[in-house]
Amino acid sequence: MNGAIRLGRLAGVNVVADSSAFLLALLFGGAVFIHLGRLLPDTSPGDRGAYAVAAGVLIIGCIFLHEASHVVVALRRGMKVRSIRLNMFGGYSVMDGVPSPRTEFLVSMAGPTTSVLIGLAALTYPYFVGTGSLSGATLWTVGIANVAIGLFNLLPGFPLDGGRAVRSVLARGGRDRVAATHTAANIGRLLGYTTMAGGAYLLATKNMEGLIWVMGGWFLASTASTAGRREELSAAFDGMTVGDVMRETPDAVSGNDSISTLIALYAFGPNLRSIPVAMSGRVVGVIGQDEIDSVAPARWPAMRVRALMSPIGPADVVEADAPLETLMLRPAGASGRAVAVRDGTVVGIVDGQALGSVLGQVPI
């Protein structure tokens, strides 16, 4: 993830924050500052600012606890969790494998339950002492925000926790998991469009809170499609590995070889299928017919492979025995291909043609 900052580990699980998570803290803190100014105009801007900063930090901490509760339940149910990621719209946990319907339901409900409990705990102090102080007013705002986060996440559409709970109920009833995911994603899109419409109405009546509704609805509608599709692929790929779809290749070619040598050794008929390129024993790129066609044949004898290859990064090298769904979760590389390795040795390559043959089997 671009701009990601590693915050530490929880039970062996990496915790990272996108830079936009700090924007969320800033926006929430700014909203608290304005709210405190309206509620307690006699307090100093400096004091209100200090409590606003604390509120921004608290909301990020509360979102982390929301995601941590998912992780704790998932680990206790035997699932493998790779990371917790925080961003502007909250956060999410990256987990491997397809859980049982019961496990998915329990994991899904852990987050909203935690948020509501945190919210109620935060509301306890201002409930008894009132909101006439900066501490009381700030905790009231943080408490209400957490209750809202918990209830919002219970909405029955992807990618919200409620959508995952709906999918688990449908799957438990015997429905195909891919079809259940598709249904939950459609509900998520509908909820997103409905929320955007409500926000547009509020804006039309000069209520600026409608902007938040529009942004939230847009996020829900857009991520319902992408997250839903990813989950459909994950369900469809259950049990498949990268090695099941890769095309076996020879050892990586040297980047110091000439293009003419490369074609003489590895071309298949008139075309060169994509193969990995290594420099100093490390895979650094891929090269195929698309790269070869970018220069005239007269230049092939003098042109080196390293000059034409498409560079790849660490995320483009995957274990052949890794679940196939990991290819869907990795950041897309510029080359559009992934190199498969086993015990540190290159054994194959996954390109668009290989993935396309598998994706075509997944219902839309």
Short mmCIF file of C-alpha atoms in Angstrom, two decimals:
data_model
loop_
_atom_site.label_atom_id
_atom_site.label_comp_id
_atom_site.label_asym_id
_atom_site.label_seq_id
_atom_site.Cartn_x
_atom_site.Cartn_y
_atom_site.Cartn_z
CA MET A 1 0.00 0.00 0.00
CA ASN A 2 1.34 3.40 -0.98
CA GLY A 3 2.25 5.61 1.95
CA ALA A 4 1.73 2.79 4.45
CA ILE A 5 3.35 3.13 7.87
CA ARG A 6 4.01 0.02 9.93
CA LEU A 7 2.69 0.54 13.45
CA GLY A 8 3.68 -2.80 14.99
CA ARG A 9 2.28 -6.30 15.40
CA LEU A 10 -0.69 -7.83 17.21
CA ALA A 11 -0.37 -11.54 17.98
CA GLY A 12 2.04 -11.84 15.07
CA VAL A 13 -0.18 -9.83 12.70
CA ASN A 14 1.27 -6.74 11.02
CA VAL A 15 -0.56 -3.49 11.77
CA VAL A 16 -0.11 -0.79 9.12
CA ALA A 17 -1.75 2.58 8.54
CA ASP A 18 -2.27 4.23 5.19
CA SER A 19 -1.33 7.91 5.23
CA SER A 20 -5.03 8.69 4.70
CA ALA A 21 -5.73 7.32 8.21
CA PHE A 22 -4.07 10.43 9.57
CA LEU A 23 -6.39 12.51 7.42
CA LEU A 24 -9.31 10.76 9.10
CA ALA A 25 -7.88 11.70 12.51
CA LEU A 26 -7.44 15.29 11.31
CA LEU A 27 -11.00 15.54 9.97
CA PHE A 28 -12.53 14.03 13.08
CA GLY A 29 -10.41 16.23 15.32
CA GLY A 30 -11.46 19.28 13.28
CA ALA A 31 -15.12 18.35 13.63
CA VAL A 32 -14.67 17.96 17.41
CA PHE A 33 -12.92 21.34 17.60
CA ILE A 34 -15.86 23.04 15.85
CA HIS A 35 -18.37 21.18 18.00
CA LEU A 36 -16.59 22.20 21.21
CA GLY A 37 -16.49 25.80 20.04
CA ARG A 38 -20.25 25.83 19.56
CA LEU A 39 -21.02 23.97 22.77
CA LEU A 40 -18.46 25.68 25.02
CA PRO A 41 -17.67 29.08 23.45
CA ASP A 42 -16.06 30.40 26.64
CA THR A 43 -13.22 27.86 26.55
CA SER A 44 -9.89 28.85 24.99
CA PRO A 45 -9.00 27.75 21.44
CA GLY A 46 -5.84 26.13 22.78
CA ASP A 47 -7.75 23.92 25.22
CA ARG A 48 -10.30 23.00 22.56
CA GLY A 49 -7.47 22.19 20.18
CA ALA A 50 -5.80 19.87 22.69
CA TYR A 51 -9.02 17.92 23.23
CA ALA A 52 -9.65 17.84 19.47
CA VAL A 53 -6.21 16.29 18.89
CA ALA A 54 -6.91 13.74 21.62
CA ALA A 55 -10.24 12.93 19.95
CA GLY A 56 -8.51 12.35 16.59
CA VAL A 57 -6.04 9.96 18.20
CA LEU A 58 -8.82 8.20 20.11
CA ILE A 59 -10.93 7.57 17.02
CA ILE A 60 -8.00 5.88 15.26
CA GLY A 61 -7.38 3.81 18.38
CA CYS A 62 -11.04 2.80 18.51
CA ILE A 63 -10.99 1.75 14.86
CA PHE A 64 -7.90 -0.31 15.58
CA LEU A 65 -9.73 -2.04 18.45
CA HIS A 66 -12.63 -2.72 16.07
CA GLU A 67 -10.29 -4.46 13.64
CA ALA A 68 -8.31 -6.14 16.42
CA SER A 69 -11.50 -7.80 17.64
CA HIS A 70 -11.97 -9.32 14.19
CA VAL A 71 -8.41 -10.61 14.31
CA VAL A 72 -8.65 -12.08 17.82
CA VAL A 73 -11.80 -14.03 16.99
CA ALA A 74 -10.36 -15.14 13.64
CA LEU A 75 -7.16 -16.42 15.25
CA ARG A 76 -9.11 -18.24 17.95
CA ARG A 77 -11.16 -19.90 15.21
CA GLY A 78 -7.99 -21.12 13.47
CA MET A 79 -7.82 -18.60 10.63
CA LYS A 80 -4.61 -17.10 9.28
CA VAL A 81 -4.50 -13.30 9.43
CA ARG A 82 -1.87 -11.40 7.49
CA SER A 83 -2.42 -7.78 8.45
CA ILE A 84 -4.61 -5.05 9.87
CA ARG A 85 -4.79 -1.97 7.65
CA LEU A 86 -6.12 1.40 8.74
CA ASN A 87 -7.20 4.05 6.24
CA MET A 88 -9.39 7.10 5.83
CA PHE A 89 -12.58 5.06 5.74
CA GLY A 90 -11.73 3.01 8.83
CA GLY A 91 -9.83 -0.19 8.25
CA TYR A 92 -9.93 -3.81 7.28
CA SER A 93 -8.18 -7.08 8.09
CA VAL A 94 -6.51 -9.24 5.44
CA MET A 95 -7.19 -12.94 6.09
CA ASP A 96 -6.30 -16.05 4.11
CA GLY A 97 -8.60 -18.89 3.28
CA VAL A 98 -12.35 -19.36 3.25
CA PRO A 99 -13.89 -19.60 6.75
CA SER A 100 -16.86 -21.72 7.69
CA PRO A 101 -20.19 -19.85 7.79
CA ARG A 102 -20.19 -19.93 11.60
CA THR A 103 -16.63 -18.61 11.83
CA GLU A 104 -17.35 -15.84 9.34
CA PHE A 105 -20.46 -14.80 11.27
CA LEU A 106 -18.58 -14.66 14.58
CA VAL A 107 -15.63 -12.77 13.09
CA SER A 108 -17.95 -10.31 11.34
CA MET A 109 -20.00 -9.51 14.42
CA ALA A 110 -16.95 -9.01 16.66
CA GLY A 111 -16.09 -5.61 15.17
CA PRO A 112 -19.49 -3.87 15.41
CA THR A 113 -20.03 -5.34 18.87
CA THR A 114 -16.69 -3.94 20.03
CA SER A 115 -17.39 -0.50 18.58
CA VAL A 116 -20.80 -0.29 20.26
CA LEU A 117 -19.35 -1.39 23.61
CA ILE A 118 -16.53 1.16 23.33
CA GLY A 119 -19.08 3.81 22.48
CA LEU A 120 -21.29 2.96 25.46
CA ALA A 121 -18.27 2.95 27.77
CA ALA A 122 -17.19 6.38 26.48
CA LEU A 123 -20.72 7.72 27.00
CA THR A 124 -20.80 6.62 30.64
CA TYR A 125 -18.76 9.57 31.94
CA PRO A 126 -20.69 12.38 30.18
CA TYR A 127 -23.96 10.62 30.99
CA PHE A 128 -23.33 11.06 34.71
CA VAL A 129 -21.39 14.36 34.78
CA GLY A 130 -22.86 16.03 31.68
CA THR A 131 -21.27 17.64 28.63
CA GLY A 132 -20.58 21.00 30.24
CA SER A 133 -16.82 20.34 30.34
CA LEU A 134 -14.31 19.76 27.54
CA SER A 135 -13.68 16.20 28.71
CA GLY A 136 -17.37 15.39 28.93
CA ALA A 137 -18.21 16.91 25.55
CA THR A 138 -15.24 15.20 23.86
CA LEU A 139 -16.04 11.76 25.28
CA TRP A 140 -19.67 12.21 24.30
CA THR A 141 -18.62 12.86 20.69
CA VAL A 142 -16.20 9.91 20.64
CA GLY A 143 -18.85 7.66 22.18
CA ILE A 144 -21.53 8.64 19.67
CA ALA A 145 -19.04 8.15 16.81
CA ASN A 146 -18.21 4.62 17.97
CA VAL A 147 -21.86 3.65 18.35
CA ALA A 148 -22.47 5.03 14.84
CA ILE A 149 -19.50 3.07 13.46
CA GLY A 150 -20.81 -0.12 15.03
CA LEU A 151 -24.38 0.34 13.79
CA PHE A 152 -23.24 1.44 10.31
CA ASN A 153 -21.11 -1.69 9.99
CA LEU A 154 -24.17 -3.82 10.75
CA LEU A 155 -25.84 -2.72 7.51
CA PRO A 156 -26.37 -5.92 5.47
CA GLY A 157 -24.20 -5.19 2.44
CA PHE A 158 -20.61 -5.65 1.31
CA PRO A 159 -17.99 -4.64 2.27
CA LEU A 160 -19.47 -3.92 5.70
CA ASP A 161 -19.40 -6.48 8.49
CA GLY A 162 -23.16 -6.87 8.20
CA GLY A 163 -22.72 -7.89 4.57
CA ARG A 164 -20.29 -10.62 5.57
CA ALA A 165 -22.74 -11.78 8.23
CA VAL A 166 -25.48 -11.95 5.57
CA ARG A 167 -23.19 -14.00 3.34
CA SER A 168 -22.45 -16.41 6.18
CA VAL A 169 -26.17 -16.89 6.82
CA LEU A 170 -26.86 -17.50 3.12
CA ALA A 171 -23.93 -19.93 2.88
CA ARG A 172 -25.06 -21.72 6.03
CA GLY A 173 -28.44 -22.19 4.38
CA GLY A 174 -26.78 -24.19 1.63
CA ARG A 175 -26.35 -21.43 -0.94
CA ASP A 176 -23.21 -21.40 -3.05
CA ARG A 177 -20.63 -19.07 -1.42
CA VAL A 178 -19.86 -17.25 -4.66
CA ALA A 179 -23.57 -16.60 -5.24
CA ALA A 180 -23.99 -15.51 -1.60
CA THR A 181 -21.10 -13.07 -2.03
CA HIS A 182 -22.68 -11.71 -5.20
CA THR A 183 -25.95 -11.11 -3.34
CA ALA A 184 -24.21 -9.31 -0.45
CA ALA A 185 -22.26 -7.14 -2.91
CA ASN A 186 -25.47 -6.15 -4.72
CA ILE A 187 -27.05 -5.18 -1.40
CA GLY A 188 -23.96 -3.09 -0.61
CA ARG A 189 -24.22 -1.23 -3.91
CA LEU A 190 -27.92 -0.57 -3.34
CA LEU A 191 -27.20 0.76 0.15
CA GLY A 192 -24.45 2.97 -1.25
CA TYR A 193 -26.68 4.49 -3.93
CA THR A 194 -29.47 5.00 -1.40
CA THR A 195 -27.10 6.76 0.99
CA MET A 196 -25.81 8.99 -1.81
CA ALA A 197 -29.38 9.91 -2.75
CA GLY A 198 -30.13 10.81 0.87
CA GLY A 199 -26.99 12.93 1.00
CA ALA A 200 -27.93 14.72 -2.22
CA TYR A 201 -31.33 15.54 -0.74
CA LEU A 202 -29.71 16.98 2.38
CA LEU A 203 -27.38 19.10 0.26
CA ALA A 204 -30.34 20.32 -1.79
CA THR A 205 -31.94 21.51 1.46
CA LYS A 206 -28.68 23.33 2.33
CA ASN A 207 -27.72 20.82 5.02
CA MET A 208 -23.96 20.36 4.67
CA GLU A 209 -24.05 17.08 6.59
CA GLY A 210 -25.29 15.66 3.31
CA LEU A 211 -21.71 15.84 2.01
CA ILE A 212 -20.69 13.18 4.54
CA TRP A 213 -23.61 11.02 3.42
CA VAL A 214 -22.62 11.39 -0.23
CA MET A 215 -18.99 10.49 0.50
CA GLY A 216 -20.02 7.51 2.63
CA GLY A 217 -22.47 6.29 -0.01
CA TRP A 218 -19.88 6.62 -2.75
CA PHE A 219 -17.37 4.65 -0.69
CA LEU A 220 -19.92 1.93 0.04
CA ALA A 221 -21.10 1.61 -3.56
CA SER A 222 -17.62 1.57 -5.09
CA THR A 223 -16.03 -0.79 -2.60
CA ALA A 224 -19.05 -3.12 -2.69
CA SER A 225 -18.15 -3.85 -6.31
CA THR A 226 -14.39 -4.23 -5.89
CA ALA A 227 -14.43 -6.02 -2.54
CA GLY A 228 -17.32 -8.21 -3.60
CA ARG A 229 -15.55 -9.27 -6.78
CA ARG A 230 -12.36 -10.01 -4.85
CA GLU A 231 -14.31 -12.12 -2.37
CA GLU A 232 -16.04 -13.98 -5.21
CA LEU A 233 -12.64 -14.79 -6.68
CA SER A 234 -11.35 -15.84 -3.26
CA ALA A 235 -14.28 -18.24 -2.84
CA ALA A 236 -13.91 -19.58 -6.36
CA PHE A 237 -10.14 -20.05 -5.96
CA ASP A 238 -10.43 -21.87 -2.63
CA GLY A 239 -7.89 -24.70 -2.64
CA MET A 240 -6.09 -23.50 -5.79
CA THR A 241 -2.46 -22.39 -5.72
CA VAL A 242 -0.35 -20.18 -7.97
CA GLY A 243 1.28 -23.34 -9.27
CA ASP A 244 -2.08 -24.56 -10.59
CA VAL A 245 -2.29 -21.75 -13.15
CA MET A 246 1.33 -20.78 -13.79
CA ARG A 247 3.07 -21.59 -17.06
CA GLU A 248 6.30 -23.44 -16.38
CA THR A 249 9.39 -21.61 -17.62
CA PRO A 250 13.10 -22.34 -17.85
CA ASP A 251 15.48 -20.75 -15.41
CA ALA A 252 15.52 -16.96 -15.54
CA VAL A 253 17.59 -15.64 -18.45
CA SER A 254 20.52 -13.32 -17.88
CA GLY A 255 19.89 -9.62 -18.36
CA ASN A 256 23.30 -9.42 -20.03
CA ASP A 257 22.30 -11.67 -22.94
CA SER A 258 21.57 -10.07 -26.27
CA ILE A 259 18.05 -10.06 -27.68
CA SER A 260 19.24 -12.17 -30.63
CA THR A 261 20.57 -14.84 -28.23
CA LEU A 262 17.36 -14.76 -26.25
CA ILE A 263 15.21 -15.30 -29.34
CA ALA A 264 17.47 -18.07 -30.67
CA LEU A 265 17.22 -19.98 -27.39
CA TYR A 266 13.67 -19.36 -26.19
CA ALA A 267 11.45 -18.14 -29.03
CA PHE A 268 8.46 -20.39 -29.72
CA GLY A 269 7.80 -20.10 -33.44
CA PRO A 270 7.60 -16.40 -34.32
CA ASN A 271 6.89 -15.32 -30.72
CA LEU A 272 8.75 -15.14 -27.43
CA ARG A 273 6.56 -16.06 -24.49
CA SER A 274 7.17 -14.10 -21.30
CA ILE A 275 10.11 -15.37 -19.26
CA PRO A 276 11.84 -14.04 -16.11
CA VAL A 277 15.08 -12.04 -16.26
CA ALA A 278 17.78 -12.23 -13.59
CA MET A 279 20.72 -10.03 -12.69
CA SER A 280 23.33 -11.13 -10.13
CA GLY A 281 21.18 -14.14 -9.20
CA ARG A 282 18.05 -12.08 -8.50
CA VAL A 283 14.91 -11.89 -10.63
CA VAL A 284 14.49 -8.26 -11.65
CA GLY A 285 12.15 -8.32 -14.62
CA VAL A 286 10.24 -10.16 -17.33
CA ILE A 287 10.51 -10.04 -21.09
CA GLY A 288 8.25 -11.27 -23.85
CA GLN A 289 7.09 -10.51 -27.37
CA ASP A 290 5.55 -7.18 -26.36
CA GLU A 291 8.93 -5.92 -25.18
CA ILE A 292 10.75 -7.40 -28.22
CA ASP A 293 8.40 -5.67 -30.67
CA SER A 294 9.35 -2.26 -29.27
CA VAL A 295 12.69 -2.26 -31.19
CA ALA A 296 13.63 -3.01 -34.80
CA PRO A 297 15.15 -6.47 -35.53
CA ALA A 298 18.32 -4.80 -36.78
CA ARG A 299 19.07 -3.71 -33.21
CA TRP A 300 18.61 -7.15 -31.61
CA PRO A 301 22.28 -8.27 -31.80
CA ALA A 302 23.49 -5.22 -29.84
CA MET A 303 20.50 -4.76 -27.54
CA ARG A 304 20.74 -6.36 -24.08
CA VAL A 305 17.83 -8.08 -22.39
CA ARG A 306 18.06 -5.78 -19.37
CA ALA A 307 17.43 -2.77 -21.61
CA LEU A 308 14.09 -4.09 -22.87
CA MET A 309 12.73 -6.05 -19.92
CA SER A 310 9.80 -4.81 -17.85
CA PRO A 311 11.09 -4.37 -14.28
CA ILE A 312 9.27 -6.13 -11.45
CA GLY A 313 9.19 -5.53 -7.71
CA PRO A 314 9.11 -7.87 -4.71
CA ALA A 315 5.31 -8.06 -4.86
CA ASP A 316 5.54 -9.56 -8.37
CA VAL A 317 7.44 -12.63 -7.10
CA VAL A 318 5.10 -15.15 -5.47
CA GLU A 319 5.49 -18.62 -4.05
CA ALA A 320 4.17 -21.33 -6.36
CA ASP A 321 2.51 -23.03 -3.39
CA ALA A 322 0.78 -19.83 -2.20
CA PRO A 323 -3.03 -19.60 -2.46
CA LEU A 324 -4.03 -18.27 -5.87
CA GLU A 325 -6.10 -15.52 -4.25
CA THR A 326 -2.88 -13.85 -3.07
CA LEU A 327 -2.39 -12.69 -6.65
CA MET A 328 -5.64 -10.75 -6.35
CA LEU A 329 -4.55 -9.06 -3.12
CA ARG A 330 -1.07 -7.98 -4.19
CA PRO A 331 -0.50 -4.48 -5.64
CA ALA A 332 -0.70 -4.64 -9.43
CA GLY A 333 2.75 -4.60 -11.01
CA ALA A 334 3.60 -2.54 -14.09
CA SER A 335 4.59 -5.67 -16.04
CA GLY A 336 1.17 -7.29 -15.62
CA ARG A 337 2.89 -10.60 -14.84
CA ALA A 338 4.02 -12.48 -11.75
CA VAL A 339 7.02 -14.78 -11.36
CA ALA A 340 6.42 -18.00 -9.43
CA VAL A 341 9.22 -19.47 -7.32
CA ARG A 342 9.64 -22.60 -5.24
CA ASP A 343 12.46 -22.90 -2.69
CA GLY A 344 14.01 -19.75 -4.15
CA THR A 345 14.10 -21.13 -7.71
CA VAL A 346 12.05 -19.73 -10.59
CA VAL A 347 9.56 -22.35 -11.75
CA GLY A 348 6.95 -20.43 -13.73
CA ILE A 349 5.19 -17.25 -14.69
CA VAL A 350 1.59 -16.12 -14.40
CA ASP A 351 0.38 -13.76 -17.11
CA GLY A 352 -2.94 -12.40 -18.27
CA GLN A 353 -3.66 -15.42 -20.42
CA ALA A 354 -3.20 -17.83 -17.51
CA LEU A 355 -5.34 -15.77 -15.15
CA GLY A 356 -7.93 -15.10 -17.82
CA SER A 357 -8.56 -18.80 -18.28
CA VAL A 358 -9.34 -19.09 -14.56
CA LEU A 359 -11.28 -15.83 -14.22
CA GLY A 360 -13.51 -16.89 -17.08
CA GLN A 361 -14.78 -19.74 -14.94
CA VAL A 362 -16.02 -17.41 -12.18
CA PRO A 363 -19.63 -16.24 -12.57
CA ILE A 364 -20.20 -12.49 -12.80
#
